[in-house]
XYZ file of C-alpha atoms in Angstrom:
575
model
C -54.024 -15.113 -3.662
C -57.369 -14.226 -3.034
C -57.888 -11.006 -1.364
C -60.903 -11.725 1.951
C -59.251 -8.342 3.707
C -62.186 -7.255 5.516
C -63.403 -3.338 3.971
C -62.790 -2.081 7.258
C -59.171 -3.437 7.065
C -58.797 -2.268 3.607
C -59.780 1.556 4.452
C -56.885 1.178 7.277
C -54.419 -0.227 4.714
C -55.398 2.672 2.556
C -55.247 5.330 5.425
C -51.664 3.914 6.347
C -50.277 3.898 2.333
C -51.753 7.822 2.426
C -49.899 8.553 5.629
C -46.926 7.218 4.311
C -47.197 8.507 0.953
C -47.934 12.397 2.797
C -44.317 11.696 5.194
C -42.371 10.529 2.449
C -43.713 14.156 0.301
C -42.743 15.797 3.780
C -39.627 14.611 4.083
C -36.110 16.661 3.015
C -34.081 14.094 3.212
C -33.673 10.170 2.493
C -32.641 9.746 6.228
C -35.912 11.536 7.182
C -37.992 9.418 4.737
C -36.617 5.974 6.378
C -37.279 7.468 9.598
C -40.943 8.653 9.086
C -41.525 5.158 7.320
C -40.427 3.287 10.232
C -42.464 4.931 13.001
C -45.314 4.654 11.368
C -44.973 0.850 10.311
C -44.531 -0.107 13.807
C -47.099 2.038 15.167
C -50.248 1.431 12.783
C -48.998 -2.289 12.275
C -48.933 -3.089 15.459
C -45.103 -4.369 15.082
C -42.991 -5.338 17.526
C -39.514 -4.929 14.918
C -39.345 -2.676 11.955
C -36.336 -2.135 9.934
C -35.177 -0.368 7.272
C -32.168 -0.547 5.559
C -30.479 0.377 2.224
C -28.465 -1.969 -0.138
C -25.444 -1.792 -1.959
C -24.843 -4.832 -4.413
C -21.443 -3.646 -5.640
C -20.012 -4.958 -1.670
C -23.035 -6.907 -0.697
C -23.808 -4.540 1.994
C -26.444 -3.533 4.322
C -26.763 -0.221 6.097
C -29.402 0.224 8.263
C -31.309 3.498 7.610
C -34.160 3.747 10.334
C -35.944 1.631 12.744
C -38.847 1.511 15.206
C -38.895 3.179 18.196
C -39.569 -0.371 19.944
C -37.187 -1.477 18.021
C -34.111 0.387 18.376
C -32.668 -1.349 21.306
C -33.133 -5.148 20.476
C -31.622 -3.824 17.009
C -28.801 -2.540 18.519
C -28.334 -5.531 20.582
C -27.993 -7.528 17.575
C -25.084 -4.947 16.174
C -27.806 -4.185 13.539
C -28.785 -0.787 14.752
C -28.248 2.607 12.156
C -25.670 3.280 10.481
C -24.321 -0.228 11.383
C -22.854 -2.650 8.064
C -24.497 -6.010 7.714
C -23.299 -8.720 4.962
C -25.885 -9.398 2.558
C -25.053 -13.531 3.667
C -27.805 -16.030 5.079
C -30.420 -17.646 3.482
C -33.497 -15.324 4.076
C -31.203 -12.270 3.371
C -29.852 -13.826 -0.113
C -33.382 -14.661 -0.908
C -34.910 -11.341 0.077
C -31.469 -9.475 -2.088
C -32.791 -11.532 -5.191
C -36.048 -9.527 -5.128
C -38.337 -12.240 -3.587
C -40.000 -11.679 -0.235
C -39.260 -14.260 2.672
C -42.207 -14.741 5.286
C -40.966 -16.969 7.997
C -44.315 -17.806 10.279
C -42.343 -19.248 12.980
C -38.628 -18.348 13.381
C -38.169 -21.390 16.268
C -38.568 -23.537 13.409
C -37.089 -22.087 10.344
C -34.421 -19.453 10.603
C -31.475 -17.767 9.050
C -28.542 -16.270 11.545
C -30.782 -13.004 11.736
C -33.895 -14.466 12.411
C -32.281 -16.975 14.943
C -30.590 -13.891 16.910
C -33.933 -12.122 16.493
C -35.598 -15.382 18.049
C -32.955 -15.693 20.851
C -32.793 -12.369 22.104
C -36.237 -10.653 21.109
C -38.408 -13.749 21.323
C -39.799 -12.478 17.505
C -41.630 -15.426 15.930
C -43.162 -13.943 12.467
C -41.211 -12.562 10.157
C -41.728 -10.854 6.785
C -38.106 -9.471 4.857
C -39.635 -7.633 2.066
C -37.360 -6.557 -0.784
C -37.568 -2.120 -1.804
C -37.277 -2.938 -5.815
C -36.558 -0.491 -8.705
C -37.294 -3.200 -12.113
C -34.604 -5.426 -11.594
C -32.450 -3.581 -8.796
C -32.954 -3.742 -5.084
C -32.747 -0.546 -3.233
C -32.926 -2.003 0.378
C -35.183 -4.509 2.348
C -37.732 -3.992 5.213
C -37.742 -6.211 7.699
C -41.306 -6.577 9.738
C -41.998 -9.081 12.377
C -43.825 -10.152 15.620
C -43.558 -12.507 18.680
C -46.423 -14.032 17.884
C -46.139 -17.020 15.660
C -48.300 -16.999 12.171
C -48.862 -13.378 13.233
C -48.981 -12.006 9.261
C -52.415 -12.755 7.731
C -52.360 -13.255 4.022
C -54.052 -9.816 2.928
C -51.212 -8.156 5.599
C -48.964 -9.689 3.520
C -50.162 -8.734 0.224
C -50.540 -5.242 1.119
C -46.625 -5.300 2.657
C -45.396 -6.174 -0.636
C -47.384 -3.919 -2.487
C -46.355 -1.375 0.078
C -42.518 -2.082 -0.507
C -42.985 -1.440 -4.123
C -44.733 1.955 -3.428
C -41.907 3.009 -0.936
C -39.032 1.595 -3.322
C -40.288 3.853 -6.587
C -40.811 6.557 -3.884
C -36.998 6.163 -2.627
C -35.705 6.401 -6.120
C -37.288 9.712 -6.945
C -36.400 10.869 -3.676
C -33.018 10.240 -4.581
C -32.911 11.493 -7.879
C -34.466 14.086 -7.399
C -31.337 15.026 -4.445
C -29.013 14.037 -6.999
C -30.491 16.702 -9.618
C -30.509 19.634 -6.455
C -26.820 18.577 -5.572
C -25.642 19.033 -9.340
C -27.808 21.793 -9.431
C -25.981 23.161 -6.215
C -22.549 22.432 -8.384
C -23.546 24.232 -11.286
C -24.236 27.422 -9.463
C -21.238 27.342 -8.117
C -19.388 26.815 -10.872
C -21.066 29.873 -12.465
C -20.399 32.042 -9.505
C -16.306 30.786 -9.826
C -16.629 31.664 -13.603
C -17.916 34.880 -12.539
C -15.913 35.903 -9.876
C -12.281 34.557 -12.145
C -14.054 37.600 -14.850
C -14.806 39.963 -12.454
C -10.504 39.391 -11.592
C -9.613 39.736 -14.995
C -11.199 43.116 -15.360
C -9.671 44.353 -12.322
C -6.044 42.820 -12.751
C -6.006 44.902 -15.876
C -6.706 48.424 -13.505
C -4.072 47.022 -11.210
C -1.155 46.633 -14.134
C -2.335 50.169 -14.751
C -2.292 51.467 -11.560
C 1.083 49.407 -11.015
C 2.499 51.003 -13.612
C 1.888 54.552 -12.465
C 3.393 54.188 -8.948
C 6.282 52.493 -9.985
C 7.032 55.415 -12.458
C 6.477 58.038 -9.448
C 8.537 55.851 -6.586
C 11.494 55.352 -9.327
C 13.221 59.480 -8.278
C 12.806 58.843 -4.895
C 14.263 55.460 -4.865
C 17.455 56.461 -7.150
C 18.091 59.825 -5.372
C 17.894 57.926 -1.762
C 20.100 55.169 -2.722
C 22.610 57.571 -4.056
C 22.728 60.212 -1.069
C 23.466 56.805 0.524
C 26.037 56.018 -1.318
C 28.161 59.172 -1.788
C 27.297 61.628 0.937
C 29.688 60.322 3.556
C 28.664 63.728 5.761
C 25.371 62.329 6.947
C 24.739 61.784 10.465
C 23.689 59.329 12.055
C 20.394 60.040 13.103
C 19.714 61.611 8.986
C 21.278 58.004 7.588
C 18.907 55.909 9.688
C 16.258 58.286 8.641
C 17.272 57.518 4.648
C 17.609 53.964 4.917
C 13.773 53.765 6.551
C 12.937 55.724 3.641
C 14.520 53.210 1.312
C 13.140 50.341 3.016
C 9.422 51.924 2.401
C 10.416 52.221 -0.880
C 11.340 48.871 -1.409
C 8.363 47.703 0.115
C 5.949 49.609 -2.316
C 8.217 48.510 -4.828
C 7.369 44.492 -3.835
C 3.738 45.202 -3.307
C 3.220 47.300 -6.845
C 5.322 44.490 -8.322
C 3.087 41.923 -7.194
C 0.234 44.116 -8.262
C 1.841 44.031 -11.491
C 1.779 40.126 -11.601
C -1.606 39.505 -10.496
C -2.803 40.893 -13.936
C -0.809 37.760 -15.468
C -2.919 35.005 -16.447
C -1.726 32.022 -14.044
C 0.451 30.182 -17.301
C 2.171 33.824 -17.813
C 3.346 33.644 -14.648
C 6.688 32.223 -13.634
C 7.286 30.003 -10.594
C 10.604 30.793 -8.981
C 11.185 26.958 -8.275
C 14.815 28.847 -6.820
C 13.041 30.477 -4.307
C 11.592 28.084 -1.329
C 10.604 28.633 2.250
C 9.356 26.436 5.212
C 6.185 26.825 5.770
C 6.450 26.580 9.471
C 8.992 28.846 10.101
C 6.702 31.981 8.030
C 4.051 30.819 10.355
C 5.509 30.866 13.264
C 7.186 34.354 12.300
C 4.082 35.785 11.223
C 2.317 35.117 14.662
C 5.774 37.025 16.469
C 5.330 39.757 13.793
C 0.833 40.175 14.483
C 0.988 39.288 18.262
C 0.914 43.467 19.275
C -2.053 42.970 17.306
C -3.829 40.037 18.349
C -2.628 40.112 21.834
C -1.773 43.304 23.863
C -4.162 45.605 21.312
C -6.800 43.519 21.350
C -6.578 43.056 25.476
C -6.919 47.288 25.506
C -9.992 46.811 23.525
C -11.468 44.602 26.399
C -10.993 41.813 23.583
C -9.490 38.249 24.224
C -8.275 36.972 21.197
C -6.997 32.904 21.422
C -4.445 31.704 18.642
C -4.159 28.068 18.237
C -0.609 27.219 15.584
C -1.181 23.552 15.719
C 1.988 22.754 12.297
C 2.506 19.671 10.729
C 6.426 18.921 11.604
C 8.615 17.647 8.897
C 7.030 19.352 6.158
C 8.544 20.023 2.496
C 9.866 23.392 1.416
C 6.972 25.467 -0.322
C 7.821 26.891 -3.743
C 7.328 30.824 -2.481
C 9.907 33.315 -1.416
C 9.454 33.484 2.284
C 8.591 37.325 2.834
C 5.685 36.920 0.563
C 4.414 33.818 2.664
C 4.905 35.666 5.592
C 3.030 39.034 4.201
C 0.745 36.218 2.597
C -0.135 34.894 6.426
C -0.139 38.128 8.041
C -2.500 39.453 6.179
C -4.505 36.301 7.191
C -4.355 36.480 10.360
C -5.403 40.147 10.420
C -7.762 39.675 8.668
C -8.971 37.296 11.437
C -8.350 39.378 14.399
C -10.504 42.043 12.837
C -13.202 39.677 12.224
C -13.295 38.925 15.880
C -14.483 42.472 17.407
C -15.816 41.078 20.747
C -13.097 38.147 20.878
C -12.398 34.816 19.927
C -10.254 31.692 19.100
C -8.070 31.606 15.727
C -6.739 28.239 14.348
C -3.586 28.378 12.240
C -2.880 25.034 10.551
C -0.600 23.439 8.212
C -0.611 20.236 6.629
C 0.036 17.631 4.056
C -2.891 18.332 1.467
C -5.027 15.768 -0.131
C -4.875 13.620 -2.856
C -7.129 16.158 -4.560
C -3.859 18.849 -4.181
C -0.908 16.613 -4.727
C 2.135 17.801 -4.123
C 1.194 20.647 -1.869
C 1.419 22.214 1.456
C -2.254 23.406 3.000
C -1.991 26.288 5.031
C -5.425 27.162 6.951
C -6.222 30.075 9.281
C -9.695 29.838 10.557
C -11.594 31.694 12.828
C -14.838 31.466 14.626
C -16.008 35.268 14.243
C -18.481 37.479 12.267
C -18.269 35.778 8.712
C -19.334 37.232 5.263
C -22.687 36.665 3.513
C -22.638 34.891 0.415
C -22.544 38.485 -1.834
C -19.285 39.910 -0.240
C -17.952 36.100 0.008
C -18.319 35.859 -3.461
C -16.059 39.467 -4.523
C -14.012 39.364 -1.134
C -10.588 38.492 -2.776
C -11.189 41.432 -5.579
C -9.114 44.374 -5.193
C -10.321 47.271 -3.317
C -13.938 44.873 -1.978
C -13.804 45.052 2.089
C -15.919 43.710 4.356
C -14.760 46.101 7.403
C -15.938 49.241 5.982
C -13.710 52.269 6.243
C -10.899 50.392 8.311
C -10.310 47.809 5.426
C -8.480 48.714 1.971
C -9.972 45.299 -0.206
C -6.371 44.721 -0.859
C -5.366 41.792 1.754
C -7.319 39.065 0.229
C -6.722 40.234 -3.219
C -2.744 40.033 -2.420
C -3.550 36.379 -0.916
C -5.084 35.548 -4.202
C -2.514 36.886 -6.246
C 0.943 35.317 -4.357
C -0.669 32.071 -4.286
C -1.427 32.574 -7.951
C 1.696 33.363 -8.615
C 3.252 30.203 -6.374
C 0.873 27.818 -8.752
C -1.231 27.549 -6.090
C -4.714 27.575 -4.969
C -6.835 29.381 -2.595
C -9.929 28.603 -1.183
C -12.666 30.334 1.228
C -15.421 29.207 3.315
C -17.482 31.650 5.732
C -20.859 31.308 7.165
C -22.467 35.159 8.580
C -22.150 35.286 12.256
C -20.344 31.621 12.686
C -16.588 32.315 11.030
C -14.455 31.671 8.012
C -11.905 29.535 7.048
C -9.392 30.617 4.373
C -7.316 27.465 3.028
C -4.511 28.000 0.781
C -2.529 24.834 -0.872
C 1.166 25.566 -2.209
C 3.010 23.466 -4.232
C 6.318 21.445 -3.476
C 8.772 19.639 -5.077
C 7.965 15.673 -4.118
C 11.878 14.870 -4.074
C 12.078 16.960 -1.117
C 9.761 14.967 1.428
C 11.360 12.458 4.224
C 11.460 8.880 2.737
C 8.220 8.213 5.011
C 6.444 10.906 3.471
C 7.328 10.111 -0.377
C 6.030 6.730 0.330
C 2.553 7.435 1.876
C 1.990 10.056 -0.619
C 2.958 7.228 -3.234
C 0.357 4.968 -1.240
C -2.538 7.637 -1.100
C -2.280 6.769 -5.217
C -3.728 4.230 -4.813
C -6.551 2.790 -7.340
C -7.220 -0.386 -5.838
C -10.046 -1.398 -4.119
C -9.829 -3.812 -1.263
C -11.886 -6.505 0.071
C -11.252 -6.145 3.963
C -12.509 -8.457 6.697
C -12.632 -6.228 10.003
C -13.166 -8.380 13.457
C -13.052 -7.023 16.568
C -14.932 -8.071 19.427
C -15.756 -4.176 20.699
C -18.490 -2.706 18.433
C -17.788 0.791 18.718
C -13.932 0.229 17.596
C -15.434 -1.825 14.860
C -17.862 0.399 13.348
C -15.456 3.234 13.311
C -12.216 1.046 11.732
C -15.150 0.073 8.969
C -16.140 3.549 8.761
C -12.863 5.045 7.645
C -12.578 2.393 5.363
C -15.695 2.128 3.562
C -15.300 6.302 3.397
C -11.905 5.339 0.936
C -13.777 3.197 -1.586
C -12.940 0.138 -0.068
C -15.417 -2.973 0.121
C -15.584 -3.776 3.631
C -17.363 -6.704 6.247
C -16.988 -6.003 9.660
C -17.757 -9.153 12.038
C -17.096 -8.698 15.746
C -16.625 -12.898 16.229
C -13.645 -14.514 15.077
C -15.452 -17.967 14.755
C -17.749 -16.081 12.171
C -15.129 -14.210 10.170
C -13.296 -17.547 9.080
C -16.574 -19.004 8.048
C -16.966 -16.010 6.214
C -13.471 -15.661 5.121
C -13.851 -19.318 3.961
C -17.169 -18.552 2.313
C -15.419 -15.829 0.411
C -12.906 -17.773 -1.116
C -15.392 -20.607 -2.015
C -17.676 -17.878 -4.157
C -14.367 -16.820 -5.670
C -14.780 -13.553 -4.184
C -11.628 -13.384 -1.778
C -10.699 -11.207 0.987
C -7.402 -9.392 -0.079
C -6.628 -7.694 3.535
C -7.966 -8.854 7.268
C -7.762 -6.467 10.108
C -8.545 -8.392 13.630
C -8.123 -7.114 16.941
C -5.656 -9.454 19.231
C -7.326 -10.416 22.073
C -11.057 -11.896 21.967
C -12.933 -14.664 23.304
C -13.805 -17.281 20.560
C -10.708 -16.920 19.115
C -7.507 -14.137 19.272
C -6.497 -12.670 16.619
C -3.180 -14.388 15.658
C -5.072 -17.727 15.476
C -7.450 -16.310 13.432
C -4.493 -14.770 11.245
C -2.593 -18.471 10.921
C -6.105 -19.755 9.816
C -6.359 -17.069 7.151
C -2.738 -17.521 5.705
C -3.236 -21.424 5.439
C -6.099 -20.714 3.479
C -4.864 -18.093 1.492
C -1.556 -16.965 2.139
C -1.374 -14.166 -0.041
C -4.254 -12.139 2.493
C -2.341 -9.512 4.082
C -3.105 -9.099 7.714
C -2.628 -6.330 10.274
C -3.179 -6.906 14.014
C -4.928 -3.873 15.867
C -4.408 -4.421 19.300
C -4.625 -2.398 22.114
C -1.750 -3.715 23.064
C 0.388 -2.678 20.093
C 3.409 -0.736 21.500
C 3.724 -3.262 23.776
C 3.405 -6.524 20.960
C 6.020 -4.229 18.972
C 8.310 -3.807 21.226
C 8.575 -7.231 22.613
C 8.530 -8.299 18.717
C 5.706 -10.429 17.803
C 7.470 -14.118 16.849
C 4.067 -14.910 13.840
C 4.630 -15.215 10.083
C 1.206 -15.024 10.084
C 0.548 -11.109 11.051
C 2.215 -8.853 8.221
C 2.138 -5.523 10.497
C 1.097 -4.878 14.474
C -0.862 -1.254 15.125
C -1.388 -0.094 18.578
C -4.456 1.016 19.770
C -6.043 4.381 19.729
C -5.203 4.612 15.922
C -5.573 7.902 14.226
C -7.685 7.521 10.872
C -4.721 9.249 8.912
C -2.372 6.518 10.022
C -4.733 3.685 9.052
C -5.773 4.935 5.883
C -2.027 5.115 4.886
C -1.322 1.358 6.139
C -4.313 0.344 4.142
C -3.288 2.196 1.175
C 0.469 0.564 1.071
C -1.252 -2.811 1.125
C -3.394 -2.028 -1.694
C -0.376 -0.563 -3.667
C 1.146 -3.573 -3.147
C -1.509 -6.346 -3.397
């Protein structure tokens, strides 16, 4: 192609690949990078649609990243707006995916679904897809075009796809060079955990030490009590009550030094009494009763109003942990919180199921929304005798935490920002055999190491984007269509290109088609798609009883993600 571009042009071309080049150095962030690109496409370019968007060949799936600030509502119109997913389908978009750039001069003439909506609704004649390359990969596409017809001179188009192979390498550094600041975030936090689990070591040695001394000076007093006790039957009332307070103190010091003892173990020298076993819940809920003087009537002297928020998983499996240390365990947490709040505040005391990352255990989480800890006294706050509330604090709450969790096989966790809060999260284990049938079965589902091929269709775009949201956030490979004419041509299309659909999730009632027609189509094509109707009309469909082979499972709208994510998860266990 010979290049007749005008020197005038070519010193604006070169302005505009400088400006870009300077916002894309600018730029933190990928999202930020799009974003810059965009704006300043559509502006110097005189564009009336520019587009950005990111690709991901392992689903064949579009996200767009950025777009025009002319742009943003025709693209949203189209259901193509940010953060939106878009099939890599159609015949431009295929083309464009394979690394060659599509220029359509006149989309009333020649047109893929996207160009024909962009015709329809946006009146956009020329338009240029231009493919973001790395060698052989493609990164993304960006989409430029005009209501003019034969808008894009030959030079503009030279200089587009030049420009798309200057913003693709740029893209990949970008990105690479995130990846190497996110590993290098990783690796200095892995240091500080080495350092901190040395720093515990050292000190867990003083503590067997210490624990050693006081047990030897507690032993007299604790025989000689319990035998006055036992034999002097001469003792008032009033002197006996006195004795057995004094044996109870003993006893206590006598836990606590033991436990100081143990947290000089190393975590595989320590037993876990799998005999002893407490309800979460209950320790909780005790431990408020036994800190509300605390949190409530002293803190209301203080001209403080402190707000405590239990919000407890029900049904939940017996933690391995003897229940008083659980409740000393929580107490200490929550005091911990209610000094942290000096001028008032809210505190959030949560338990849970944990995570697949923590299987088999209980989360327990008190956080609260007061002064915080910097990043030095976050990183020594659960090391004996380290406080962060100066003369009023021993250092031994969080250290105690540490240590019974320790001890329990557990884990313990702490996140605090200065001036914004802190969250301590501890996760306990539990014996699996002692979960509801329900429960053993979704934590058997959350196993799961399939990935799914789900067709989404729903005729509301907002309850679409989110159901494909929580699903794409589990691995899964998911299209999201909000017309049930479409989704069986793409269903169809699927199956064709070997490449089938294994679940399809469609709301009941829309206007092309409703759902369980669209779910009889499926199964006669494939009957071994399992389908799940999302209705807003669930409870209702369920308990009339929905009379359709077709539909393998009704859910009622609003869905929490936590239920759907479990559905999904038996249905890949099972496909």
């Amino acid at each position: 192609m010979q290049n007749t571009t005008p020197p005038n042009k070519q010193l604006r071309q070169l302005r505009l690949l400088q400006q870009i080049t300077r916002a894309v150095a600018e730029q933190s962030s990928l999202d930020d990078i799009y974003d810059a690109v965009a704006r300043r496409l559509e502006h110097d370019m005189a564009l009336d649609f520019c587009l950005l968007a990111s690709y991901n060949a392992g689903n064949n799936m579009l996200t767009p990243r950025a777009v025009g600030p002319n742009t943003e509502t025709l693209a949203n119109l189209l259901h193509i707006g940010i953060g939106s997913q878009v099939s890599g389908y159609g015949v431009n978009l295929e083309k464009a995916l394979a690394g060659i750039t599509v220029h359509q001069p006149d989309l009333s003439v020649e047109r893929g679904p996207i160009g024909a909506a962009m015709h329809t609704h946006g009146q956009l004649h020329s338009l240029i897809i231009c493919p973001l390359k790395k060698t052989d990969s493609v990164l993304g596409i960006l989409v430029l075009a005009r209501r003019q017809k034969n808008s894009f001179s030959d030079d503009e188009l030279e200089f587009i796809v030049q420009l798309g192979e200057h913003l693709a390498l740029a893209l990949s550094q970008t990105a690479l060079l995130l990846e190497l600041q996110e590993a290098n975030a990783r690796l200095k936090h892995t240091q500080a955990l080495v350092l901190q689990q040395e720093r515990l070591r050292a000190l867990a040695g003083m503590a067997a030490g210490i624990a050693h001394d006081i047990n030897n000076a507690i032993s007299p007093a604790s025989v000689y009590v319990d035998t006055v006790l036992m034999n002097e039957h001469g003792l008032s009332e009033r002197g006996k009550k006195q004795l057995e307070m004094v044996q109870t103190a003993i006893d206590d010091v006598a836990n606590t030094v033991t436990r100081m003892g143990q947290f000089a173990r190393n975590r595989d020298e320590q037993p876990i009494h799998t005999d002893k076993v407490c309800d979460a819940n209950t320790c909780c809920v005790q431990a408020l009763e036994f800190t509300k003087p605390r949190w409530q009537a002293q803190a209301l002297r203080e001209g403080r109003l402190i707000d405590i928020k239990p919000d407890l998983m029900d049904d939940l499996p017996l933690v391995k942990l003897d229940a008083s240390e659980l409740r000393e365990t929580i107490t200490n947490l929550l005091f911990n919180a209610v000094d942290a709040l000096p001028d008032g505040g809210s505190i959030v005391l949560r338990t849970s199921l944990a995570g697949v990352d923590y299987e088999n255990h209980v989360l327990i989480e008190v956080q609260d929304n007061g002064t915080g800890m910097d990043a030095l006294t976050l990183g020594k706050c659960m090391e004996p005798f380290v406080s962060s509330k100066g003369s009023r604090g021993s250092g031994l709450g969080l250290s105690m935490v540490y240590g019974c969790v320790q001890r329990a096989g557990g884990h313990t966790t702490i996140e605090s920002t200065l001036g914004r809060g802190t969250c301590v999260q501890i996760y306990l284990p539990f014996e699996p055999n002692s979960l509801a049938p329900e429960q053993q079965a979704q934590l058997t589902a959350a196993k799961h190491t399939r990935v799914l091929n789900i067709l989404v269709v729903d005729d509301e775009q907002r309850v679409l984007e989110s159901t494909a949201d929580v699903l794409i956030s589990t691995g899964h490979r998911v299209v999201a269509i909000t017309s049930a004419v479409k989704a069986l041509s793409y269903f169809e299309d699927a199956i064709q290109k070997n490449n089938p659909f294994d679940l399809l999730i469609t709301d009941l009632g829309m206007s092309e088609m409703d759902g369980q027609d669209l779910a009889r189509r499926v199964k006669s094509m494939r009957p071994s798609t399992s389908i799940i109707l999302l209705t807003g009309w669930g409870q209702q469909v369920k308990e009339d009883g929905l009379k359709d082979d077709a539909v393998d499972l009704v859910l009622a709208k609003p869905i929490k993600a936590r239920e759907l994510i479990h559905h999904v998860n038996i249905a890949a266990s099972n496909a």
